[in-house]
CSV table of C-alpha atoms in Angstrom, one decimal:
chain,number,residue,atom,x,y,z
A,1,MET,CA,6.7,-21.5,-20.8
A,2,ARG,CA,8.2,-18.6,-19.6
A,3,ASN,CA,10.3,-18.9,-16.4
A,4,ILE,CA,8.4,-15.9,-13.6
A,5,LYS,CA,10.9,-14.2,-11.0
A,6,ILE,CA,9.6,-14.5,-7.3
A,7,LYS,CA,11.6,-12.2,-4.8
A,8,ILE,CA,9.2,-13.3,-1.5
A,9,LEU,CA,11.7,-15.4,0.6
A,10,ILE,CA,14.9,-15.5,2.2
A,11,ILE,CA,15.0,-18.9,3.7
A,12,MET,CA,18.0,-18.4,7.0
A,13,SER,CA,17.8,-21.7,8.8
A,14,ASP,CA,14.7,-23.4,8.9
A,15,LYS,CA,12.6,-21.1,9.3
A,16,LEU,CA,11.6,-17.7,6.6
A,17,GLU,CA,11.6,-14.1,6.5
A,18,PHE,CA,9.8,-12.1,4.0
A,19,THR,CA,12.7,-9.5,2.0
A,20,GLN,CA,12.3,-6.1,2.0
A,21,GLU,CA,10.6,-5.7,-1.0
A,22,VAL,CA,8.0,-7.7,-0.1
A,23,GLN,CA,7.3,-6.2,3.1
A,24,GLU,CA,6.9,-3.0,1.9
A,25,ILE,CA,4.3,-4.3,-1.0
A,26,ALA,CA,2.6,-6.1,1.5
A,27,ARG,CA,2.2,-2.3,4.0
A,28,PHE,CA,1.6,0.0,0.1
A,29,SER,CA,-0.9,-3.1,-0.5
A,30,LYS,CA,-2.9,-2.5,2.6
A,31,ALA,CA,-3.0,1.1,2.5
A,32,LEU,CA,-4.4,1.0,-0.8
A,33,SER,CA,-7.5,-1.9,0.9
A,34,HIS,CA,-10.1,0.5,1.7
A,35,PRO,CA,-11.8,2.5,-0.2
A,36,VAL,CA,-11.6,5.3,2.1
A,37,ARG,CA,-7.7,5.0,1.8
A,38,VAL,CA,-7.6,4.7,-1.9
A,39,TYR,CA,-10.2,8.0,-2.1
A,40,ILE,CA,-8.1,9.6,0.5
A,41,LEU,CA,-5.0,9.1,-2.2
A,42,GLN,CA,-6.8,10.2,-5.2
A,43,LYS,CA,-7.9,13.4,-3.9
A,44,LEU,CA,-4.8,14.4,-2.2
A,45,SER,CA,-2.9,13.2,-4.8
A,46,LYS,CA,-4.5,16.2,-7.3
A,47,MET,CA,-3.3,18.6,-5.1
A,48,ASP,CA,-1.5,21.2,-4.7
A,49,SER,CA,-1.4,22.0,-1.4
A,50,CYS,CA,-2.0,19.5,1.9
A,51,CYS,CA,-6.0,19.3,3.4
A,52,TYR,CA,-7.4,19.3,6.4
A,53,SER,CA,-9.3,16.2,7.9
A,54,GLY,CA,-11.9,18.1,8.8
A,55,ASP,CA,-13.3,19.1,5.1
A,56,LEU,CA,-12.5,15.0,4.9
A,57,VAL,CA,-14.3,14.6,6.7
A,58,GLU,CA,-16.9,16.2,5.9
A,59,GLU,CA,-17.2,14.4,2.3
A,60,LEU,CA,-16.5,11.1,4.1
A,61,PRO,CA,-19.6,9.0,4.5
A,62,VAL,CA,-17.5,8.0,7.9
A,63,GLY,CA,-16.8,10.0,11.5
A,64,ARG,CA,-13.9,11.7,12.8
A,65,SER,CA,-12.1,8.7,14.0
A,66,THR,CA,-13.2,6.4,11.4
A,67,LEU,CA,-11.0,8.9,9.5
A,68,SER,CA,-8.3,9.3,11.5
A,69,GLN,CA,-8.4,4.7,11.9
A,70,HIS,CA,-7.8,5.6,8.0
A,71,LEU,CA,-5.6,9.0,8.5
A,72,LYS,CA,-2.7,6.7,10.2
A,73,GLU,CA,-2.7,3.5,8.4
A,74,LEU,CA,-1.7,5.4,5.5
A,75,LYS,CA,1.2,7.4,7.2
A,76,TYR,CA,1.8,4.4,9.1
A,77,ALA,CA,2.4,3.1,5.3
A,78,GLY,CA,5.1,7.0,4.5
A,79,LEU,CA,2.6,7.1,1.5
A,80,ILE,CA,1.3,11.0,3.7
A,81,GLN,CA,2.2,12.7,5.5
A,82,GLY,CA,0.7,14.9,8.7
A,83,GLU,CA,1.7,18.4,9.7
A,84,ILE,CA,-0.2,18.9,13.9
A,85,ASN,CA,-1.2,23.0,13.5
A,86,PRO,CA,-3.8,23.3,16.2
A,87,PRO,CA,-6.3,22.1,16.8
A,88,TYR,CA,-6.2,21.1,12.4
A,89,ILE,CA,-4.7,18.4,11.3
A,90,LYS,CA,-3.5,19.0,8.2
A,91,TYR,CA,-2.4,15.6,5.2
A,92,CYS,CA,-0.8,15.8,1.9
A,93,ILE,CA,0.8,12.8,-0.1
A,94,ASN,CA,4.6,12.5,0.4
A,95,ARG,CA,5.8,12.6,-2.2
A,96,GLU,CA,9.5,10.7,-1.9
A,97,ASN,CA,7.3,7.2,-0.2
A,98,TRP,CA,4.8,7.5,-3.8
A,99,ASP,CA,7.2,7.7,-5.8
A,100,ASN,CA,8.8,4.5,-4.0
A,101,ALA,CA,5.5,3.1,-3.4
A,102,LYS,CA,4.6,3.0,-7.7
A,103,LYS,CA,7.9,2.1,-9.2
A,104,VAL,CA,8.0,-1.4,-6.5
A,105,LEU,CA,4.1,-1.5,-7.0
A,106,GLU,CA,4.9,-1.7,-10.3
A,107,ASP,CA,8.1,-3.6,-10.5
A,108,PHE,CA,6.4,-5.7,-8.5
A,109,LEU,CA,2.7,-6.1,-11.5
A,110,ASN,CA,5.8,-6.9,-13.5
A,111,ASP,CA,8.0,-8.9,-13.0
A,112,ASN,CA,4.4,-11.6,-11.8
A,113,GLN,CA,1.7,-11.8,-14.6
A,114,SER,CA,0.1,-14.1,-14.3
A,115,ALA,CA,1.7,-17.5,-16.6
A,116,ASP,CA,-0.5,-18.6,-19.3
A,117,PHE,CA,-2.6,-21.6,-17.1
A,118,SER,CA,-4.8,-23.1,-15.2
A,119,CYS,CA,-5.4,-24.0,-12.0
A,120,ASP,CA,-6.4,-27.1,-12.5
A,121,ASN,CA,-2.9,-27.6,-14.6
A,122,VAL,CA,-1.3,-27.3,-10.9
A,123,LYS,CA,0.0,-30.9,-9.5
A,124,THR,CA,-0.3,-30.1,-4.9
A,125,ILE,CA,3.3,-30.1,-4.1
A,126,VAL,CA,3.0,-31.5,0.0
A,127,HIS,CA,5.2,-30.0,2.5
A,128,THR,CA,6.4,-32.8,4.8
């Protein structure tokens, strides 16, 4: 049986705290958790320049306010950046954070490959 690395928690007193790496994984995963956001990232990652939000709203089956929320989530994750040029906002991939997300997610997936056993063989541990 091979060892599985788990870098999820740091135990401090009686409380658990998530590492920065785990928080990044969660933030990036949340950003990737909706098809509209995945589409936006695919489109922006293939472009040599930025894209206006108005162009995106014409392509996607969502309203302007819904698109705005998806863009906000991607910005919060740091995967895109926006530039306001009233009355327009243009968006592009934040290359530095994009590269970091690729590395963090790749490391996580490589370090935590599923083991060769089924859940039938797992014993339940009860914490008291």
